[in-house]
Short mmCIF file of C-alpha atoms and ligand atoms in Angstrom, two decimals:
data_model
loop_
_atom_site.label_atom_id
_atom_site.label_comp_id
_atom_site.label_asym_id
_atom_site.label_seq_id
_atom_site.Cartn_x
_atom_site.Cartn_y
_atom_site.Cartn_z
CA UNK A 24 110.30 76.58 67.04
CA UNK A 25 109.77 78.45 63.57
CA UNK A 26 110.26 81.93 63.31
CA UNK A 27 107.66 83.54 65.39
CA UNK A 28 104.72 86.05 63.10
CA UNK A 29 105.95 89.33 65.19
CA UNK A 30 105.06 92.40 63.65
CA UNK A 31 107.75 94.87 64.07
CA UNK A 32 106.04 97.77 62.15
CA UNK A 33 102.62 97.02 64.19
CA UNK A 34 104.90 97.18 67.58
CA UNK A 35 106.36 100.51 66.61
CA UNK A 36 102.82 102.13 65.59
CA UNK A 37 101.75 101.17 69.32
CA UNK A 38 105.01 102.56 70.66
CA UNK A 39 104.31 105.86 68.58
CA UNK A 40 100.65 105.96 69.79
CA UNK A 41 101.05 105.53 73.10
CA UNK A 42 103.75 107.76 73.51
CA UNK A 43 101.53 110.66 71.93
CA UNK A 44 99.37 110.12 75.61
CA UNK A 45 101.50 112.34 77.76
CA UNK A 46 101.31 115.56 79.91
CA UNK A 47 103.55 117.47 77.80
CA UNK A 48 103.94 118.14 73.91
CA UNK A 49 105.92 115.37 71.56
CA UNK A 50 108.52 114.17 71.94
CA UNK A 51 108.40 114.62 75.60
CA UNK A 52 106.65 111.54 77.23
CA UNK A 53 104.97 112.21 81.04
CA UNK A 54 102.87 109.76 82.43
CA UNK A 55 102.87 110.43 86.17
CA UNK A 56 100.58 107.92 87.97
CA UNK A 57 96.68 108.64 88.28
CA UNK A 58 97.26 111.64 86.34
CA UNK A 59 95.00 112.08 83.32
CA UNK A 60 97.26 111.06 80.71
CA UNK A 61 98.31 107.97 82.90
CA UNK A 62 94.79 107.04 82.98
CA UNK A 63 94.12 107.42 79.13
CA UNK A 64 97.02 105.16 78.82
CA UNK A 65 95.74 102.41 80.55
CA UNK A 66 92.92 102.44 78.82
CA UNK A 67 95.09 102.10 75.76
CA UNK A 68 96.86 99.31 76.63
CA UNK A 69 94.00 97.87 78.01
CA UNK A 70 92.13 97.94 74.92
CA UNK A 71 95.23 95.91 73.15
CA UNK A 72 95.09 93.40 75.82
CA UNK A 73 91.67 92.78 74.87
CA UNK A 74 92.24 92.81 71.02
CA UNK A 75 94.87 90.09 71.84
CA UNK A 76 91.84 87.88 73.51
CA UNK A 77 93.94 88.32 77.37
CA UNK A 78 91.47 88.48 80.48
CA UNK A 79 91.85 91.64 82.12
CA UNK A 80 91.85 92.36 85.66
CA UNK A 81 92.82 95.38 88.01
CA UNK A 82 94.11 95.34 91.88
CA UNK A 83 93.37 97.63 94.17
CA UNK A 84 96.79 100.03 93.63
CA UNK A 85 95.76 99.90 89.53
CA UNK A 86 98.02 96.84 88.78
CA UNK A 87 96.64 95.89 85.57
CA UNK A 88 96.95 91.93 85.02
CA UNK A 89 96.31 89.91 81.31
CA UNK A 90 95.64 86.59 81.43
CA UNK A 91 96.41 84.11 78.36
CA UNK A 92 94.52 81.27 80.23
CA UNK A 93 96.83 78.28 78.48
CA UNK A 94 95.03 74.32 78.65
CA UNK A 95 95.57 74.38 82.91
CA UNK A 96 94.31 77.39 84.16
CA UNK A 97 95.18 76.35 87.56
CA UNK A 98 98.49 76.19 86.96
CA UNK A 99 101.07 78.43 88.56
CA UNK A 100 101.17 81.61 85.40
CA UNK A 101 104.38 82.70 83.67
CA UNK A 102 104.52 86.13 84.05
CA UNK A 103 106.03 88.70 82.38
CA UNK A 104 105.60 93.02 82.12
CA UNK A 105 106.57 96.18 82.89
CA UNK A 106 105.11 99.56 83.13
CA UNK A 107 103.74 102.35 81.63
CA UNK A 108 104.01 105.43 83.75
CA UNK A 109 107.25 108.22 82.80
CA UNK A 110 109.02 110.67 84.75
CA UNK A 111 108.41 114.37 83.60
CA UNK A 112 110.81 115.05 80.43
CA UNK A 113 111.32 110.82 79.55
CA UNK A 114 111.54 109.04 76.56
CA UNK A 115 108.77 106.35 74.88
CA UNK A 116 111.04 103.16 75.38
CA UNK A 117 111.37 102.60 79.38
CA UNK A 118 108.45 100.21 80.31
CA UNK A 119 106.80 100.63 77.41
CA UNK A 120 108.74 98.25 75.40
CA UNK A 121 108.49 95.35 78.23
CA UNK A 122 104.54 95.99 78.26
CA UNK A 123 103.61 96.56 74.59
CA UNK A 124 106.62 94.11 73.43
CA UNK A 125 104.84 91.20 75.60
CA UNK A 126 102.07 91.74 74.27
CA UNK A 127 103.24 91.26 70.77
CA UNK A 128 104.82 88.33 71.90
CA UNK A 129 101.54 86.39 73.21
CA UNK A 130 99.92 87.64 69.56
CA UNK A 131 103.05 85.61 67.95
CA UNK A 132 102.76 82.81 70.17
CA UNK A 133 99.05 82.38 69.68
CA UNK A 134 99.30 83.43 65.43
CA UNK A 135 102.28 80.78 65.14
CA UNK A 136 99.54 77.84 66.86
CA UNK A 137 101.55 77.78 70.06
CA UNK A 138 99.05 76.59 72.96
CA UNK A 139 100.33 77.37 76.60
CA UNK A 140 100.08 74.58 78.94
CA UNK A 141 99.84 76.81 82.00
CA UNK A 142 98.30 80.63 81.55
CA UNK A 143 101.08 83.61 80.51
CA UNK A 144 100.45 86.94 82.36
CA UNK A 145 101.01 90.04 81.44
CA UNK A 146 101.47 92.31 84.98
CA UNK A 147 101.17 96.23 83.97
CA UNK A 148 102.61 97.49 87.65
CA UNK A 149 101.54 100.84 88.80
CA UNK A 150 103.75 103.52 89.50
CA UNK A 151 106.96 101.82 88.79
CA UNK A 152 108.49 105.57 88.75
CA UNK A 153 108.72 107.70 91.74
CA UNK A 154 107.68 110.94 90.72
CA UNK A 155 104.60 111.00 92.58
CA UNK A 156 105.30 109.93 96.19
CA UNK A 157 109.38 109.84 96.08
CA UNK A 158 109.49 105.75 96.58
CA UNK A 159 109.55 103.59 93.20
CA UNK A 160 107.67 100.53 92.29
CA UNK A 161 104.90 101.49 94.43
CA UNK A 162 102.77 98.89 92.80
CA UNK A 163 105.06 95.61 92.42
CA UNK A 164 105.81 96.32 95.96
CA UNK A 165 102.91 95.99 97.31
CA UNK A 166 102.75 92.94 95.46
CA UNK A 167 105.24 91.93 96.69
CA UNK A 168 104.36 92.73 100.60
CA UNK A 169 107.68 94.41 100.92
CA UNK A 170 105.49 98.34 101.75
CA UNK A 171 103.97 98.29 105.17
CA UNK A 172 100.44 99.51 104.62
CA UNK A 173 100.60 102.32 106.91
CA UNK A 174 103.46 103.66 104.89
CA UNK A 175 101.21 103.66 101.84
CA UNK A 176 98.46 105.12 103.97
CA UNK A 177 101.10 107.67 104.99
CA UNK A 178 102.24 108.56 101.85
CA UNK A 179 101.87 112.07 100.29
CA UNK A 180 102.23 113.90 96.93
CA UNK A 181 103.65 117.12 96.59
CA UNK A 182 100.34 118.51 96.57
CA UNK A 183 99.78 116.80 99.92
CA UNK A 184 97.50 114.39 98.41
CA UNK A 185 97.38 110.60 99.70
CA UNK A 186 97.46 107.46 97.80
CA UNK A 187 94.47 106.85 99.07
CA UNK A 188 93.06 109.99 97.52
CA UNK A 189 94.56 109.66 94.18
CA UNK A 190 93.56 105.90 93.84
CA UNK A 191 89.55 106.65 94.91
CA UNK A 192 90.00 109.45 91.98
CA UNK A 193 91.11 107.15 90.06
CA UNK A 194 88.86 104.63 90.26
CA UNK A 195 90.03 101.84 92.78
CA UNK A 196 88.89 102.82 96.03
CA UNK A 197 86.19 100.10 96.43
CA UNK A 198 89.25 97.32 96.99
CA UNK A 199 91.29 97.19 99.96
CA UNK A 200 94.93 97.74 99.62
CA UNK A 201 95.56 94.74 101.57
CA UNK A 202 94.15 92.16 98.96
CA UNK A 203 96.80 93.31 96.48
CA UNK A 204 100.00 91.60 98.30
CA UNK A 205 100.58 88.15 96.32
CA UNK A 206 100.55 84.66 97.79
CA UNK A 207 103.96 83.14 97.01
CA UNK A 208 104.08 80.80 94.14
CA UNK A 209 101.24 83.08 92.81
CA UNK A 210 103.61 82.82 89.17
CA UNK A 211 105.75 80.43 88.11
CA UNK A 212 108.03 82.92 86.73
CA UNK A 213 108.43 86.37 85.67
CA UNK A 214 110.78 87.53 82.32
CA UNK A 215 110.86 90.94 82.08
CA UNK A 216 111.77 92.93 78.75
CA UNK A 217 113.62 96.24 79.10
CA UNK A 218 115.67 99.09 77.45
CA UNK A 219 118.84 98.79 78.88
CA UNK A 220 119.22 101.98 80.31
CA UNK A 221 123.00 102.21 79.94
CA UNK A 222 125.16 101.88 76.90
CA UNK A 223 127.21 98.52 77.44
CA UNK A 224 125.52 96.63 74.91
CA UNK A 225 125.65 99.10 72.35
CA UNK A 226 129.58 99.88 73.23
CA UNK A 227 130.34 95.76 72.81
CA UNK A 228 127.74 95.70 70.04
CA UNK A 229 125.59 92.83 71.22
CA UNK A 230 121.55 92.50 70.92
CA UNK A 231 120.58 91.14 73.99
CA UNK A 232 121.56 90.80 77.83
CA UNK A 233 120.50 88.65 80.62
CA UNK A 234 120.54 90.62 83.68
CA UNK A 235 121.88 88.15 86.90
CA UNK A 236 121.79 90.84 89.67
CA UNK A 237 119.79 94.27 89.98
CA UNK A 238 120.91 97.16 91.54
CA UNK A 239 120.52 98.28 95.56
CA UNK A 240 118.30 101.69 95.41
CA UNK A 241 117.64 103.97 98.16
CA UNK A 242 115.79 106.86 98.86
CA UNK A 243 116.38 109.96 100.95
CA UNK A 244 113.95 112.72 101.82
CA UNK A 245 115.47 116.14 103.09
CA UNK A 246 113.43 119.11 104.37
CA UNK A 247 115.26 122.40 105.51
CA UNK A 248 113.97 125.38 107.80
CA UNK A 249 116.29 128.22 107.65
CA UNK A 250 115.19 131.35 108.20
CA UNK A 251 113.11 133.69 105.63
CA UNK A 252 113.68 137.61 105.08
CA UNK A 253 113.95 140.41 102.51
CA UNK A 254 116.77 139.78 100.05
CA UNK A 255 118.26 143.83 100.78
CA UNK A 256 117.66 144.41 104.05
CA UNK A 257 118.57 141.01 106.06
CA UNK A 258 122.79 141.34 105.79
CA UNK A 259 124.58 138.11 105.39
CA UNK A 260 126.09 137.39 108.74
CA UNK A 261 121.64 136.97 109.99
CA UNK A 262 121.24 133.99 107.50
CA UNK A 263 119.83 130.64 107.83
CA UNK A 264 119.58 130.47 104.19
CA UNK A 265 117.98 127.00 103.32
CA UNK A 266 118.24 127.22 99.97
CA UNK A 267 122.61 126.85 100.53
CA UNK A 268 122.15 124.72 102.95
CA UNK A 269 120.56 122.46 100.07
CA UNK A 270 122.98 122.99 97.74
CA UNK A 271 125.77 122.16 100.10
CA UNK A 272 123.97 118.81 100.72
CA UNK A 273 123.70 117.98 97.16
CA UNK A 274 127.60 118.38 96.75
CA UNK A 275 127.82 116.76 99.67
CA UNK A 276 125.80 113.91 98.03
CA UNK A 277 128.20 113.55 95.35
CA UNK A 278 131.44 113.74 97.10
CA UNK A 279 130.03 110.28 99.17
CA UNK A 280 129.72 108.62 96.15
CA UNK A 281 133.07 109.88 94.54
CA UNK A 282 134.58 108.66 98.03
CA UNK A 283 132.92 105.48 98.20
CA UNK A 284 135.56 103.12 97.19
CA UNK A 285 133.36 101.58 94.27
CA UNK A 286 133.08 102.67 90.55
CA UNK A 287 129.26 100.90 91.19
CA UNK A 288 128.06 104.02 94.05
CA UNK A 289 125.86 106.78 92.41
CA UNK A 290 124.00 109.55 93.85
CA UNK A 291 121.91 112.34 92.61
CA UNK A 292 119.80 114.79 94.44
CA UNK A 293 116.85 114.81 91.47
CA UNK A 294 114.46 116.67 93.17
CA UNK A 295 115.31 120.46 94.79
CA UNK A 296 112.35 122.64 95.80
CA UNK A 297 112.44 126.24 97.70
CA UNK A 298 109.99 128.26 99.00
CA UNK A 299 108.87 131.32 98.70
CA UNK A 300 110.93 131.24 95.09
CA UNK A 301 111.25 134.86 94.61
CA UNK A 302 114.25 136.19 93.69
CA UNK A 303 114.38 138.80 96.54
CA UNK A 304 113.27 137.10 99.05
CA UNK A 305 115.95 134.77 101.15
CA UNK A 306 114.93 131.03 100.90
CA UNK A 307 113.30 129.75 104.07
CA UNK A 308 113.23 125.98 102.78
CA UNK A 309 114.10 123.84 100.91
CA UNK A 310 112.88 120.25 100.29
CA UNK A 311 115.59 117.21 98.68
CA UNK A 312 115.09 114.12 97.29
CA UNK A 313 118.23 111.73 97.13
CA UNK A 314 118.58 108.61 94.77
CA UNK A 315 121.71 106.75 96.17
CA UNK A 316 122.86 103.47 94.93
CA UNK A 317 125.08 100.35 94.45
CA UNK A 318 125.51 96.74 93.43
CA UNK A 319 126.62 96.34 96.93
CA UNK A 320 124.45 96.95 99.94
CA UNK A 321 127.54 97.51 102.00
CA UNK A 322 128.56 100.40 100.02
CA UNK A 323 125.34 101.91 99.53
CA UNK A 324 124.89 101.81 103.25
CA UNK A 325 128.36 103.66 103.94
CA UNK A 326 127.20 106.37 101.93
CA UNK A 327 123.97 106.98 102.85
CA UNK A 328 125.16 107.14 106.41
CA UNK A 329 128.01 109.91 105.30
CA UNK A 330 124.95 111.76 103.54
CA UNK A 331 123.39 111.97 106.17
CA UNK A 332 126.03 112.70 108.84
CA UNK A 333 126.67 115.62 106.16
CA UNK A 334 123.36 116.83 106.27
CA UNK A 335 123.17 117.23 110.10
CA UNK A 336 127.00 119.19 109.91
CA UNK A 337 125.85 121.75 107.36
CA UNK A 338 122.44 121.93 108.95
CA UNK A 339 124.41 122.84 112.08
CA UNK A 340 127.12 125.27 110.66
CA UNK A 341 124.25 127.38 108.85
CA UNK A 342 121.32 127.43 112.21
CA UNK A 343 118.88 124.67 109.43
CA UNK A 344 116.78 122.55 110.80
CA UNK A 345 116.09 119.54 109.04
CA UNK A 346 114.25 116.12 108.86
CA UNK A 347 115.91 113.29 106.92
CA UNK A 348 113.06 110.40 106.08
CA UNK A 349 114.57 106.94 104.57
CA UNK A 350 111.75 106.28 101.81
CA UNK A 351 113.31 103.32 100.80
CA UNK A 352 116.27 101.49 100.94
CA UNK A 353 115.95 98.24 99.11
CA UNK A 354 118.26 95.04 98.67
CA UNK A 355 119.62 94.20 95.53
CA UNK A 356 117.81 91.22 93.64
CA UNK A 357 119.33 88.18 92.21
CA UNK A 358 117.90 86.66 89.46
CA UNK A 359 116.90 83.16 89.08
CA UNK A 360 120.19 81.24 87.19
CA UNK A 361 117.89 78.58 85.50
CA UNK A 362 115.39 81.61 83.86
CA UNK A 363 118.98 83.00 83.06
CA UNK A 364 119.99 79.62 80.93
CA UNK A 365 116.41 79.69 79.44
CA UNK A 366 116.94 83.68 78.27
CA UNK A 367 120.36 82.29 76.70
CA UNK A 368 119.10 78.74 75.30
CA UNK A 369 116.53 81.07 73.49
CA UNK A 370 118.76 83.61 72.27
CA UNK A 371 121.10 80.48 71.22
CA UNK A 372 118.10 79.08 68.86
CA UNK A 373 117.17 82.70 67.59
CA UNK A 374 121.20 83.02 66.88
CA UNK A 375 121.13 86.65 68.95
CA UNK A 376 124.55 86.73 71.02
CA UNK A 377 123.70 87.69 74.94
CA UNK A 378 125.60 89.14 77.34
CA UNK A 379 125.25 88.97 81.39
CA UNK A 380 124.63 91.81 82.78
CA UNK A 381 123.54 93.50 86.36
CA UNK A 382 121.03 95.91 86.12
CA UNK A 383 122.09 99.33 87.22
CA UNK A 384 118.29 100.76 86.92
CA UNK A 385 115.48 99.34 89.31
CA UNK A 386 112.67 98.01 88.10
CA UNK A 387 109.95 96.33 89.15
CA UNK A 388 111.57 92.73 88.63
CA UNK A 389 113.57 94.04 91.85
CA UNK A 390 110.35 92.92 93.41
CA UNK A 391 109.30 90.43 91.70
CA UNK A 392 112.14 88.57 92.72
CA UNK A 393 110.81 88.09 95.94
CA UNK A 394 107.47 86.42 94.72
CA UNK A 395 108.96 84.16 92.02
CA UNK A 396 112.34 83.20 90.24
CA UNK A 397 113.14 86.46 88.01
CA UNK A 398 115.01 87.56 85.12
CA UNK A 399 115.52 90.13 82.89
CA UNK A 400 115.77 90.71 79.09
CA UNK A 401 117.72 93.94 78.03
CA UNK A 402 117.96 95.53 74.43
CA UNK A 403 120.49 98.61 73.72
CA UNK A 404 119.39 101.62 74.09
CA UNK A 405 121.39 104.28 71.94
CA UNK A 406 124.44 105.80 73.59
CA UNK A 407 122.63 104.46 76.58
CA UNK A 408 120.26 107.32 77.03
CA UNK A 409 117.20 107.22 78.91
CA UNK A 410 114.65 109.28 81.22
CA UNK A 411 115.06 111.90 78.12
CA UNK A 412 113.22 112.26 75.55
CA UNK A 413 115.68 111.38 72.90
CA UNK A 414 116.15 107.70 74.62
CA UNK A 415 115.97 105.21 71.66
CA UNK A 416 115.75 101.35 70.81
CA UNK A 417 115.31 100.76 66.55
CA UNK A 418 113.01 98.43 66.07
CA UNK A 419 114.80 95.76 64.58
CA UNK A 420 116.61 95.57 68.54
CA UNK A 421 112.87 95.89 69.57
CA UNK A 422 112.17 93.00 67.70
CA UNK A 423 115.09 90.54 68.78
CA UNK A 424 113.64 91.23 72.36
CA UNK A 425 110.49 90.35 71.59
CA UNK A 426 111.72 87.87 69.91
CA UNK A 427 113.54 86.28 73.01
CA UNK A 428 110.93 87.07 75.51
CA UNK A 429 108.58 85.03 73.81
CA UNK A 430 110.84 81.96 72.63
CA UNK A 431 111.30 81.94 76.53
CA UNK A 432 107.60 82.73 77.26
CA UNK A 433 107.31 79.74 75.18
CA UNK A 434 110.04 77.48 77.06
CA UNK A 435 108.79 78.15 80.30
CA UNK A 436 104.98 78.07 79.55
CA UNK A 437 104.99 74.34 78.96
O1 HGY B 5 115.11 104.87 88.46
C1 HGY B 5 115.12 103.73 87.95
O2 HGY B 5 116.08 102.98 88.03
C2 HGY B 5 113.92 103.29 87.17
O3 HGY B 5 114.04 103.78 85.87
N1 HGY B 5 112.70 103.75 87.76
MN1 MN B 6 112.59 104.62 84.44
MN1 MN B 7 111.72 101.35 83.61
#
């Protein structure tokens, strides 16, 4: 195949644009899901689709799907995505480059005379971060069947508002939840493009990596009751203080991890709230939220279970009472080996050296995996920074991805 029409300076403008639609001022990107910037960027990208002549469509959970129909619509789609929601304080790469890059890639495919056989799909998933309801790729999940309904019913906000709440706000209420899980062999395929997230291909200097495994994630939910009181008058020896309790938990966190037995275990306690917050009034509790993972379940297990052994000792020494909720502990996903050979067969004709990697992020190709064969298409990201606002792909390693996600769009769509 020639040398596919992409339009790296075009890509970049989008990048730029959509990454001005946040909750907080540039260069800060926040896109929390159903919130009001959220919902202007859907719109955004939505409007691209369109200009790119894909059929739209929208689940019930706000999946957005974009439909190249190809000469046999009834064929099984390629798919291929990401998403465009960010944590508070992230970057304008993660997602964004698998969403807006794929769609640069079907406008090369199409400018260059390529005609699909079967339809290629673009799958925006909603909610692929967890900042809303604690549990990640809320969307592809459901997709994927792998959420009981009840526990989306069940889910709340920090606000205490439900999914079911947010999504009537937001404009999907009149579809049932339970039309969004996907029949199996609903795609063909799914390729998914991505920033890295961690600096291995920029340390070995290589443009591209296949990613053969994906990481285990986990979830933990902590809430402490200690005992409130007046920060001068209640003496030390009366305390339930949740706030310490916390903070013991969170070392606690790490010192599983450090004791696991594999470099592969991390843990981090990212979210730590107290109530009442004043500074002289004695916390009376405390709410965590634990991300815990590892390339091997068995691991990840082993130190979940030592987290939360610790968290019922420390509760005990300091008179806390606690509740530890599991909001989700997922299996690792391996990716299909034949979509790996197609990723390096196309990086092989574009002359881009690859490199096979396991994916230490999630993402919602962790999902995906169990609807269709998956893989995954990584670019560096410098000094492997992301979820900051100072995460960063050039464009020329922008391009090469797009590059290779559409070569194998291309492969795979015959
Ligand atoms: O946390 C993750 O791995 C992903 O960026 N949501
Ligand atoms: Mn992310
Ligand atoms: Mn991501």
């Amino acid at each position: 195949m020639k040398a596919l029409p992409i339009d790296g300076e075009r890509l970049q403008r989008q990048i730029d644009e959509l990454a001005a639609i946040s909750a907080a001022p540039a260069p800060v990107v926040t896109r929390v899901l159903f919130s009001e910037a959220d919902l202007r960027a859907r719109d955004y990208v939505k409007n691209l689709c369109r200009e790119t002549g894909l059929t739209l469509r929208e689940d019930a959970v706000g999946n957005i799907f974009a439909r190249w129909a190809g000469k046999h619509p009834h064929l099984a789609p390629i798919a291929t995505g990401s998403h465009i929601d960010a944590i508070p304080n992230a970057g304008r790469y993660d997602g964004v480059v698998g969403v807006l890059g794929a769609i640069e890639a079907m406008r090369a495919l199409q400018q260059s005379g390529f005609k699909p056989e079967r339809p290629i799909e673009l799958i925006i998933f909603t909610a692929e971060e967890p900042t809303r309801f604690g549990i990640g790729c809320l969307g592809s999940r459901l997709l994927a069947g792998s959420l009981p309904l009840e526990k989306a019913a069940s889910l709340r906000d920090p606000d205490g508002k439900s999914l079911e709440e947010l999504r009537s706000q937001a404009g999907f209420g009149g579809q049932d939840l339970r039309e969004v899980r996907l029949t199996p062999k609903s795609y063909a395929a799914f390729v998914e493009l991505h920033i890295e997230q961690g600096a291995l291909l920029e340390k070995e200097n290589l443009p591209i990596g296949v990613v053969e495994k994906i990481a285990a994630p986990s979830t933990l939910r902590v809430q402490l009751t200690g005992v409130g009181g007046h920060a001068g008058a209640m003496l030390m020896p009366e305390r339930h203080d949740a706030l310490l309790a916390g903070a013991e938990i969170a070392l606690a966190v790490e010192q599983a991890v450090l004791t696991s037995g594999s470099p592969d275990t991390v843990g981090t306690t990212g979210v730590f709230r107290i109530e009442p917050g004043a500074v002289n009034s004695v916390p009376c509790r405390a709410w965590l939220e634990i991300d815990l993972r590892d390339t091997l379940v068995a691991t990840r297990d082993a130190a979940l279970k030592r987290v939360e052994n610790s968290v019922a000792e420390i509760c005990g020494k300091r008179g806390v009472t606690f509740t530890v909720e599991r909001l989700n502990v997922d299996a690792p996903a391996i990716c299909d080996s034949s979509l790996v050979e197609t990723v390096i067969a196309s990086c092989g004709e574009l002359g881009l050296p690859v490199k096979r990697m396991v994916s230490r992020a999630y993402h919602d190709s962790l999902f995906m995996a169990q609807i269709c064969p998956t893989t995954m298409i990584f670019i560096p990201c410098r000094g492997g920074v992301s979820h900051r606002p100072d995460e960063y792909s050039s464009p020329e390693q922008i391009k090469n991805g797009v590059a290779v996600l559409a070569m194998a769009l291309a492969r795979l769509a015959v």
